Structure formats: structure tokens, C-alpha cells
Amino acid sequence: MLRWVRQQLGFDPPHQSDTRTIYIANRFPQHGHYVPQKFADNRIISSKYTVWNFVPKNLFEQFRRVANFYFLIIFLVQLMIDTPTSPITSGLPLFFVITVTAIKQGYEDWLRHKADNEVNGAPVYVVRSGGLVKTRSKNIRVGDIVRVAKDETFPVDLVLLSSDRVDGSCHVTTASLDGETNLKTHVAVPETAVLQSVANLDKLVAVIECQQPEADLYRFVGRITISQQTEEIVRPLGPESLLLRGARLKNTKEIFGVAVYTGMETKMALNYKSKSQKRSAVEKSMNSFLIIYLIILLFEAILSTILKYAWQAEEKWDEPWYNGKTEHERNSSKILRFISDFLAFLVLYNFIIPISLYVTVEMQKFLGSFFIGWDLDLYHEETNQRAQVNTSDLNEELGQVEYVFTDKTGTLTENEMQFRECSINGIKYQEVNGKLTPEGFSEDSPDGNRHSLMKEEELFLKAVCLCHTVQINADQTDGADGPWHANGIAAPLEYYASSPDEKALVEAASRVGVVFTGTSGDSMEIKSLGKPERYKLLHVLEFDPNRRRMSVIVESPSGEKLLFTKGAESSILPRSKSGEIDKTRIHVDEFALKGLRTLCVAYRRFTPEEYQEVGKRLHEARTALQQREERLADVFNFIERDLELLGATGVEDKLQEKVQETIEALRLAGIKVWVLTGDKHETAVSVSLSCGHFHRTMNILELVQHKSDSTCAEQLRQLAKRIKEDHVIQHGLVVDGTSLSLALREHEKLFMDVCKNCSAVLCCRMAPLQKAKVVRLLKTSPEKPITLAIGDGANDVSMIQEAHVGIGIMGKEGRQAVRNSDYAIARFKFLSKLLFVHGHFYYIRIATLVQYFFYKNVCFITPQFLYQFFCLFSQQTLYDSVYLTLYNICFTSLPVLIYSLFEQHVHPHVLQSKPVLYRDISKNAHLGFKPFLYWTILGFFHAFVFFYGSYLLMGEDTSLLGNGQILKPNRQMMFGNWTFGTLVFTVMVITVTMKMALETHFWTWINHFVTWGSIVFYFIFSLFYGGIIWPFLHTQDMYFVFVQLLSSGSAWFAIILIVVACLFLDVVKKVLYRHLQPTSTEKAQMYSNRVALSDEFIALQPLSRARNQLSKIRWKKIRVQSAQHVTLLKAGTEGRTIGNC
């Protein structure tokens, strides 16, 4: 417990050495001076709070917000000094906001605690005392031998000891870690692979030495020393031996492994990248507006304090007969009195800062985000996937995007590979009806209809069938998870691979006569034209992004040692010494121009002496604990040389539906699209042309294959010159990964200038971190554009997290991108609806919400300031304390919240069909200085009309009574200060609510209910509040005041006249601007009112109006699903079916 506390407080020292020593089954040496290393326990902690720190930590985080901290100060000032308003007026709204936010954050953290407890309490089996013991996951210690059964997830990072298979292999899927859904093979060392029972494992004496925990999923360096009788056997351990926490066991009955990394030291936990808090442009604008309003508040408070002392310079006003000073007040310091008065005015005017703005914005974002998930237009029926919102803080940012960075494979394309062509020994072939046919020959021609394969063709296909990581599952019922048939071959072969390219190639080879039939122990079995052959697998040289190739060393049935290699043409062709290299290079370029993904295939024969040298070097590199990767890379380069080129393959990845239309729509909306891909130059350019990213009339500029800074800089200067000279036409830029690295190193500004002047940019051969670097480069440029990144694979995660808005595609490369994204959609085509409709609506709604909040608070507090001129700046409040407290919480909160959830100023169909409307809201247009100034001036204008309109219409006179009445000599009941304040407040509530109604374009019954209901509620509450003697109130200033106010006909006349006077100018302005200078959006609003009803679309206002509209439509124009149901597209965001129309 003490150690755990020390860990939580960060007092535990870091690991002292670079390696850790693990005694399997915790059999430590018996000599006395051995001190065991300390390791973390196996608990996963993803929660933010505990029971003990929730209150202080949450309060600290909330009071870091300027508005919350400001209101806390105001509340404390009200408690400490005599202020004109009750501390409740500030304390209650503050308490409400803090409580609502704390409940929301506490609930979210409780869900995290619940998930943690579920994981940490999961049952597991460990080998202890010669038997299997059931325990909880959190109790696993480093060194424990753990048993994992089929379809279970690994509870810790394990080194595989044995499985139910003789060769000690098992299959796992790591979709939850790296997004790859296909099966991967892991193997145990031969000495432990035979230990398949608990009893045998309990006798195992072995020690593992490995590196300390690190986040890299694909790196593991270690060795195992096994004591057998009198000798010690040392075997290397690499990534193929490590089973990662979070991965799932497949196609294997059970495995045993030893825990090497536990809890927060597992690779999964180390990859929990705490997402940097993304803040939207609207939130930044809100903070700027808050600062401006704080300045206005300080100005009003200082001015009122100065005017108070200027007024009191006259002796008759310094101490009037009805308000004499106490002895303490006369003797107090003038400076202290000035500060006290300043603070009192600060309290009096503090409501100009809208504390409830934050909580309203949070509610709007949280509730509004549900509309994306509910939108049936974003639902993909084939995969049964709907749009997903992972964070609601960035909804409005969808309406501000200026740059889209997109992956290619799986995002613009389907990631469904189909074999199209290949080149073998300098001859191009196509697959025709399951046969390889040379180009130019048909199946009917003499050479096209062959039943045998030539020697070169057969060797090429064998290379394809042997050099891969494909796995086989023969189950017909349960896919990868089901049992095998009793005879092992009854079910048809199904291939699974971590790379869809490999799967497509192996399937194509099987169709034309060379079939990969699986692995058996250390052998790979194939059938060549029906004849079975067995190749012994000697070594696998794994693929890595630096080499860009993978290889296998096998022993053929004749005993010959062969190396088969496949990879990118840039990594194979330079290493080839023979074969049809020039012809193959031409064919590869032709494949790429057709948009095909290309791979080159080569092989090498080893003499016995060469193979002996290769085996020795590989063993030395693989057993090294220090610099293993570098040493392996050197050995791989030594082996993969002097190759004989066999040929190349071309695999097609189909474009997704409506990709071209979506990219064109983005371009019309003023959004620049950058494609960032790992594919080769020619393939990427071809796909860019076919998807409309580049178009045929565009001038394509290239920055590729540069090896030095000087040549790269010179090329950049030439490109900049060409763009300047040919500024009339559009330009597209192609840049590869190596040239990009050079450009960003020394010539960042020049590179950015070139990019910004290009309509489309294509970056090929990109590493994942390069993608993120490009996004960061645009993000931090002087213009600070809003960026959006969209991708489907684990290699896109860094880019998705770096951009302002990250979108994951629910593709075939797992869910890593989806989990790390802000939003997730099933297809790229849904991006247009997400931005042009949802983004547009969210931005307009929240922009109006923020501006309106400041407007209504200016309306609220300015009459309070003006009233001081009539009460000698005595800090007398104009409104009752209850009205002060409830104005933002009750009387004016719901209309703007409902507006911010349901407003649709233009029909969704029009927004999507006219992408150019997106330009109207770009660059934060509705929250700029001009709109802010307009709303602020409007607020001051309305406040002046409220105050002086009431003052002029209701008159003045005579003496004030305590209950707010004025008596004239003829005893006629008149108005006093509370009645006057209530009149101003009544006019204000009605006007600001009606102003919200004027801003509303899309009316539903909910809008009507909250708009008119808010006004009615105010009247009912005021009658109730002023009509009863409340025993818990120490003063009853408002008793019967509202009733007396409403009993006066002149008061009703004043209310109506002032409200009309305030809103009349608004209406006139809207009408004039709409007819004389209409914006694109206003034109679209008029157009959307005349939208024709088509077979896919009916312009609905409220659903109740649909039935009336349907009766006027010619039925032949509507797609009738049945006699009772007609499909309608609601103007909101979802398809609705209205029954019994």
C-alpha cells in the first residue's frame, strides 16, 4: 500500500538500469545478497479523479476559467463588505454552474473508474505451486506464468512460452492496439514450446533479460536463458515472441506466457497518448469578448466611483439629512472608502459578465452532438455503421475548416485489393478466367489458352506464395474464430493477412495454379499445379518502413537455400543484378499510371558457404541486447543483395463512392485538400487524377527525389517563379517524403509559400510522423488556418490528433484511428454533409448564442448603471435580488438554448447542394469584431430605450414609500423605485426574448413553447413572488408591486410601446438589407423556401405540416414505399417515415 501511494505521488525512483531481469515463476536465486527488482502492479488507471481528490482537483480546474474565478472573487467581496446586492445573487449562479459541471465531469470519471475496475477485476489463471490458480488481473506480478484461452485478451505483456501446437506458435489480432484486424503469428523458443502442461511449466528454470518498458509496439529486445540439467541455453527474443496486452488470441486453444510488463508499464498503457485539449475558435473568441466586457465593467465601476465622490463634494449631498453617517464612517480612511465603493459598484455591475454562458455552451455542445449520430444520411447501411462523436467540444469547428488532410488508402479508396496485372521476366500478364494470359493474347488465341506454367512464371508465383505473412483459416461457419473440421481440409481455404495487398496476391496465385496450403511446424506447404511441395522456413526478414521490403529464406524440397524478397520498386530494383530490370521498371511505371499499387519480386540462391555466413550473422544480431535493430538492419542489407529480378505485381484499390464529387464540393467551399499517402509517386498521382484531387487542366508541379538541401532549395525557387508567372491557371504540387524532409529542414517558409499558392497538394511516400509534421506546419503558419485530418489506419493517428479536427474512417484497418479521432464516419463521402450541413448549423447556432448572451447581459446591467445618475451613485440596485439571480438562470435561458439546438437558417438540402455557402461563415465571420460591435451597440441602445422610455412614459414625482409606491396630493396611486425597476425588467425580458424570436428562422413547437412560455413564466412567477408574504425573506420589497404595475393601463401601454420601439429598427434593418444587399446565405434562404419537392426530398418545416403538404403533391413524384408509408427527409438531419399520410 505504501509503495502504491509513493507511485501515485511520483516518489518511486525510475528504473536504475537499461534492462530488467525476470525470473520465470519468480524463482529467485537463493544466495542472500540478491535484491529483487521492483516492478509496477498490473492495475490500469485511466481515471482522472479519486474519491479523495475529486472536490479539490475539480474545483481547481473549474476556477482556472476566468469567468468562474471572477464570480468567486465577486462572491467573496459580497461576503466581506457591505454591498448593494445579496451574496446569493452571485453565489447561487456560481454554485449552479460549478455543480452542473462537476456532476458532468464526475459522471464521466465514474464511467472510467467502472471500466478500470472491470478490467482490473477480470478473472485470469496463473501457474502457482504446480497448479492453475484463478485470480484477478490486478494481482498478476512480473514473472508469473499466465494461461490465456482462445478469444481472450492478454491481461499483461507476455513472452510466449508454449501453445497447444507442437511448434509453439499462436495467432493473435492486434486491432485494439495498432488497428490491424488480420492475424499475426507469434512463436515460442523451441526449448519452452514443448512444455505444454502446467506440471512441465512449473519445473521450468529460466531467466529473461529484456529492455525496460517503452511505447513502441513493434520493438522488443530480449533473451531467455534456459537451465537444462547442467547446461544453459540462450535464445533471442524479439517482437515475434511478445504478446501485447489488449491483443486477442485467435485460432489457438490456449497459450502459456510469462508476464514481463504489467499495469501502466505495458505497451498499451504507454501508448495512452493523453490528447492535448483542443480548443475551438469560438471558445477563443468568447475569452476575448470576456476580456473586453471586463474592461467595460471596470470602466463603469471606476467612473461611478469617481462621479460619486464628485457629487459628494457638495456638502448637502455628502451627508443628506435622511442618510447620516456613523462615527466609524466619518473617521475611516478615504482610500479604504474609495476601494470599498469601487468594489461595491463592481458587485452592482458584475452581471455584465455572463457566468451561465459557459454552462449553456457546454449543454448546447453535448446535446447538439447527438444530431450527428442520429443523422441517417451519415449511416452506412452495408456495414451497419453510423457517425460517431468522440468529443463534443469541436462541433462548431466543423464549420470553419480551411484545409483537409486526407489519407489515400482506405479513406479515398475502399482498401479492397484486386489483382489486375503482373510483369514476369519482362512480359506483362493479366488474369483471364483464372489463367495468366500474356498481354495481347486472348483466351481463344493459341498461346492464351495454356494449361501449364512456364518455369519463370512458376518461380514467380512460388515467390508470391512463400514470401508473405498470410495465415489460413479453413472454418466455414465462424470465420476466424470457429473450430477446424475434423479432417482439417474439408472447409475451403480462407486467407487472412495483415496487408490486404498480400492477401490479394496469394489469392491470385491460388487461382492460376500455385496454392499456398498453410504451414506445418517450420514448413510452408504449397501446391503447384496440383503437386504438393514443402519448403522449410529457415528465416523471416520482417518488413520495416525503412527497408520497404520483406524476405524469407527457405529450403526447397531439393535442399537448395533460397531467398525470396518483395517490396517497393525503389528498394528492390537497385539491389537486383540480373533479370529484365529495365523492362520491369517500365511496366511498374505503367501500372502506377493506371493507379495500381506495385510491388517487385526477386530471389537469390545461396551456396552452402554463403548460407552458413548468413545464419551466423543473423544469430549474432538477434541475440544482441544492445543496438539490436541497427545490427539487424546491417545484416538484412548484407543478405538482400545481388538479387535476380523475377517481376512485379499491380493491385487495384477501388475508389470509394462519390469521392470525386466530395472533393469538388470541398474545393467549391473554399477548402484546400491535401492528400498524404505512403504510396509511390506514380500511383498517388494517378489516384489523385481519378478522384478529382488533381484535374486534367491543372499544372502539376513536382518536388521529388531530391537528395541534398541545395537542389531542393533550387527546385523550390523555380516552382515559386513558375507559379508567379502562370498565376492565371491552377497548380497542383507533388512532393515525396525525402524531399519534404529537406524542405522542412531549412526552407520551411519557401515551401509553405509554394504550397499555399497551389490548389491541391499531394505528398507521397510519407511516414506517419511526417504527416503530423505537415499538419502542424499549416496549423502554426501566420494565418493560423483551421485544419481537418481524416484517415482510417493506425498510421493516421498522429495526423488526426495534430489537426484542429480529427476524423476517423471506420474502414478495414481496425479502429485505432476511430478511437483517437474527434468524429468518426463510415465513408469519405459523408464528409460533405458533416461540414456543409452540421458544421454550418453548429457554427451559426453557437455564434448567435455567444453574441446573444453578451447582448442580453448588456441590456440587463446598463439600466443599473444609468439608474445611479438618479440616486446620487448610492449603489441602490434597480432590480430585486431574486430578479438579479433568476434573469440568466430562468427567464432568458431556454429560448437561446433551444435556438442553439434546432435552428436551421437554410434548408440542409440547399446547404449541401450549394457548398459555396460555406465560404460565408469561414474565418470566424460571425464572431469577428464587426458582429461583436453590432450586438454590443444594439444591447446598449436597447438598454437606453428600456430605461429612458420607462422614465419618460411613467413620469416622476413626490416621495417614495417603502413598498415602492408614490403618493400625490390627490392620493392617486403612482410608481416608485421598485415598480420602476420592475417595469424596466419586464420590458427587458419581453424584448430580449422577442429579439431571439426575430433571429429564429426554423420554428418548431418546442421553439414556440419556450419562447412564449418564458414570457408567461416570468409573469406568473412575478405575480406569485410578489403576491405572497414569504416568511424566510427578511425584506418584502416586492410585495404587491407587480400586481399594482399590471393594474395600470399606462404601464401596459408603456411596455408595448417600448418593446415595439426597440425591435422596430431591427425589423427595418433586416428587411432593407435582405432586399437591397442580400448575402449568399439570404439568397439561399429565399431559394430554400421555393425548393421543389422531388422524389428524394420534401422540404419540411415542423412534421405536423407535412401531412398538409403531402396532400398537394402529385403522388407520382414521391417514392411510395407502401400504401401507408412515404419516405421524407426532415429539414433537420434525419430521414423520417410519416405513417398514414
mmCIF file with all atom_site columns, C-alpha atoms in Angstrom, residues 813-883:
data_model
loop_
_atom_site.group_PDB
_atom_site.id
_atom_site.type_symbol
_atom_site.label_atom_id
_atom_site.label_alt_id
_atom_site.label_comp_id
_atom_site.label_asym_id
_atom_site.label_entity_id
_atom_site.label_seq_id
_atom_site.pdbx_PDB_ins_code
_atom_site.Cartn_x
_atom_site.Cartn_y
_atom_site.Cartn_z
_atom_site.occupancy
_atom_site.B_iso_or_equiv
_atom_site.pdbx_formal_charge
_atom_site.auth_seq_id
_atom_site.auth_comp_id
_atom_site.auth_asym_id
_atom_site.auth_atom_id
_atom_site.pdbx_PDB_model_num
ATOM 1  C CA . GLU A 1 813 ? -7.613  -1.178 -40.852 1.00 0.00 ? 813 GLU A CA 1
ATOM 2  C CA . GLY A 1 814 ? -9.092  -1.521 -37.371 1.00 0.00 ? 814 GLY A CA 1
ATOM 3  C CA . ARG A 1 815 ? -10.417 1.109  -35.013 1.00 0.00 ? 815 ARG A CA 1
ATOM 4  C CA . GLN A 1 816 ? -7.264  2.895  -33.862 1.00 0.00 ? 816 GLN A CA 1
ATOM 5  C CA . ALA A 1 817 ? -7.994  5.975  -35.992 1.00 0.00 ? 817 ALA A CA 1
ATOM 6  C CA . VAL A 1 818 ? -11.643 5.973  -34.907 1.00 0.00 ? 818 VAL A CA 1
ATOM 7  C CA . ARG A 1 819 ? -10.766 5.792  -31.206 1.00 0.00 ? 819 ARG A CA 1
ATOM 8  C CA . ASN A 1 820 ? -8.277  8.636  -31.440 1.00 0.00 ? 820 ASN A CA 1
ATOM 9  C CA . SER A 1 821 ? -10.467 10.878 -33.579 1.00 0.00 ? 821 SER A CA 1
ATOM 10 C CA . ASP A 1 822 ? -12.911 13.612 -32.613 1.00 0.00 ? 822 ASP A CA 1
ATOM 11 C CA . TYR A 1 823 ? -15.548 12.304 -35.040 1.00 0.00 ? 823 TYR A CA 1
ATOM 12 C CA . ALA A 1 824 ? -15.876 9.035  -36.940 1.00 0.00 ? 824 ALA A CA 1
ATOM 13 C CA . ILE A 1 825 ? -17.749 8.350  -40.181 1.00 0.00 ? 825 ILE A CA 1
ATOM 14 C CA . ALA A 1 826 ? -18.061 5.234  -42.327 1.00 0.00 ? 826 ALA A CA 1
ATOM 15 C CA . ARG A 1 827 ? -17.202 6.767  -45.717 1.00 0.00 ? 827 ARG A CA 1
ATOM 16 C CA . PHE A 1 828 ? -15.320 9.780  -47.073 1.00 0.00 ? 828 PHE A CA 1
ATOM 17 C CA . LYS A 1 829 ? -18.434 10.994 -48.943 1.00 0.00 ? 829 LYS A CA 1
ATOM 18 C CA . PHE A 1 830 ? -20.125 11.731 -45.587 1.00 0.00 ? 830 PHE A CA 1
ATOM 19 C CA . LEU A 1 831 ? -17.571 14.494 -45.001 1.00 0.00 ? 831 LEU A CA 1
ATOM 20 C CA . SER A 1 832 ? -19.566 16.928 -47.154 1.00 0.00 ? 832 SER A CA 1
ATOM 21 C CA . LYS A 1 833 ? -22.728 16.557 -45.051 1.00 0.00 ? 833 LYS A CA 1
ATOM 22 C CA . LEU A 1 834 ? -20.694 16.728 -41.851 1.00 0.00 ? 834 LEU A CA 1
ATOM 23 C CA . LEU A 1 835 ? -19.060 20.042 -42.820 1.00 0.00 ? 835 LEU A CA 1
ATOM 24 C CA . PHE A 1 836 ? -21.581 21.815 -45.049 1.00 0.00 ? 836 PHE A CA 1
ATOM 25 C CA . VAL A 1 837 ? -24.681 20.996 -43.003 1.00 0.00 ? 837 VAL A CA 1
ATOM 26 C CA . HIS A 1 838 ? -23.755 20.051 -39.450 1.00 0.00 ? 838 HIS A CA 1
ATOM 27 C CA . GLY A 1 839 ? -20.685 22.289 -39.319 1.00 0.00 ? 839 GLY A CA 1
ATOM 28 C CA . HIS A 1 840 ? -22.604 25.209 -40.804 1.00 0.00 ? 840 HIS A CA 1
ATOM 29 C CA . PHE A 1 841 ? -25.510 24.811 -38.389 1.00 0.00 ? 841 PHE A CA 1
ATOM 30 C CA . TYR A 1 842 ? -23.319 24.320 -35.308 1.00 0.00 ? 842 TYR A CA 1
ATOM 31 C CA . TYR A 1 843 ? -21.266 27.404 -36.081 1.00 0.00 ? 843 TYR A CA 1
ATOM 32 C CA . ILE A 1 844 ? -24.253 29.662 -36.778 1.00 0.00 ? 844 ILE A CA 1
ATOM 33 C CA . ARG A 1 845 ? -26.030 28.413 -33.655 1.00 0.00 ? 845 ARG A CA 1
ATOM 34 C CA . ILE A 1 846 ? -23.152 28.872 -31.251 1.00 0.00 ? 846 ILE A CA 1
ATOM 35 C CA . ALA A 1 847 ? -22.032 32.176 -32.798 1.00 0.00 ? 847 ALA A CA 1
ATOM 36 C CA . THR A 1 848 ? -25.527 33.593 -32.253 1.00 0.00 ? 848 THR A CA 1
ATOM 37 C CA . LEU A 1 849 ? -25.661 32.025 -28.789 1.00 0.00 ? 849 LEU A CA 1
ATOM 38 C CA . VAL A 1 850 ? -22.450 33.730 -27.666 1.00 0.00 ? 850 VAL A CA 1
ATOM 39 C CA . GLN A 1 851 ? -23.294 37.127 -29.174 1.00 0.00 ? 851 GLN A CA 1
ATOM 40 C CA . TYR A 1 852 ? -26.843 36.982 -27.811 1.00 0.00 ? 852 TYR A CA 1
ATOM 41 C CA . PHE A 1 853 ? -25.610 36.175 -24.300 1.00 0.00 ? 853 PHE A CA 1
ATOM 42 C CA . PHE A 1 854 ? -23.420 39.262 -24.222 1.00 0.00 ? 854 PHE A CA 1
ATOM 43 C CA . TYR A 1 855 ? -26.224 41.340 -25.755 1.00 0.00 ? 855 TYR A CA 1
ATOM 44 C CA . LYS A 1 856 ? -28.817 40.353 -23.166 1.00 0.00 ? 856 LYS A CA 1
ATOM 45 C CA . ASN A 1 857 ? -26.394 40.980 -20.305 1.00 0.00 ? 857 ASN A CA 1
ATOM 46 C CA . VAL A 1 858 ? -25.599 44.461 -21.636 1.00 0.00 ? 858 VAL A CA 1
ATOM 47 C CA . CYS A 1 859 ? -29.364 45.059 -21.782 1.00 0.00 ? 859 CYS A CA 1
ATOM 48 C CA . PHE A 1 860 ? -29.589 43.771 -18.225 1.00 0.00 ? 860 PHE A CA 1
ATOM 49 C CA . ILE A 1 861 ? -26.880 45.756 -16.470 1.00 0.00 ? 861 ILE A CA 1
ATOM 50 C CA . THR A 1 862 ? -26.754 49.082 -18.382 1.00 0.00 ? 862 THR A CA 1
ATOM 51 C CA . PRO A 1 863 ? -30.059 50.353 -16.836 1.00 0.00 ? 863 PRO A CA 1
ATOM 52 C CA . GLN A 1 864 ? -28.469 49.596 -13.450 1.00 0.00 ? 864 GLN A CA 1
ATOM 53 C CA . PHE A 1 865 ? -25.592 51.902 -14.407 1.00 0.00 ? 865 PHE A CA 1
ATOM 54 C CA . LEU A 1 866 ? -27.942 54.622 -15.715 1.00 0.00 ? 866 LEU A CA 1
ATOM 55 C CA . TYR A 1 867 ? -30.035 54.435 -12.540 1.00 0.00 ? 867 TYR A CA 1
ATOM 56 C CA . GLN A 1 868 ? -27.025 55.559 -10.487 1.00 0.00 ? 868 GLN A CA 1
ATOM 57 C CA . PHE A 1 869 ? -27.261 59.001 -12.072 1.00 0.00 ? 869 PHE A CA 1
ATOM 58 C CA . PHE A 1 870 ? -30.688 59.321 -10.443 1.00 0.00 ? 870 PHE A CA 1
ATOM 59 C CA . CYS A 1 871 ? -29.758 58.056 -6.982  1.00 0.00 ? 871 CYS A CA 1
ATOM 60 C CA . LEU A 1 872 ? -26.539 60.035 -6.348  1.00 0.00 ? 872 LEU A CA 1
ATOM 61 C CA . PHE A 1 873 ? -24.466 56.899 -7.053  1.00 0.00 ? 873 PHE A CA 1
ATOM 62 C CA . SER A 1 874 ? -25.596 55.485 -3.753  1.00 0.00 ? 874 SER A CA 1
ATOM 63 C CA . GLN A 1 875 ? -25.282 51.916 -5.176  1.00 0.00 ? 875 GLN A CA 1
ATOM 64 C CA . GLN A 1 876 ? -29.035 51.418 -4.933  1.00 0.00 ? 876 GLN A CA 1
ATOM 65 C CA . THR A 1 877 ? -29.996 48.437 -7.055  1.00 0.00 ? 877 THR A CA 1
ATOM 66 C CA . LEU A 1 878 ? -32.645 48.868 -9.739  1.00 0.00 ? 878 LEU A CA 1
ATOM 67 C CA . TYR A 1 879 ? -33.812 45.253 -9.657  1.00 0.00 ? 879 TYR A CA 1
ATOM 68 C CA . ASP A 1 880 ? -34.853 42.996 -6.840  1.00 0.00 ? 880 ASP A CA 1
ATOM 69 C CA . SER A 1 881 ? -32.254 40.382 -5.794  1.00 0.00 ? 881 SER A CA 1
ATOM 70 C CA . VAL A 1 882 ? -34.462 37.499 -6.948  1.00 0.00 ? 882 VAL A CA 1
ATOM 71 C CA . TYR A 1 883 ? -34.714 39.036 -10.420 1.00 0.00 ? 883 TYR A CA 1
#
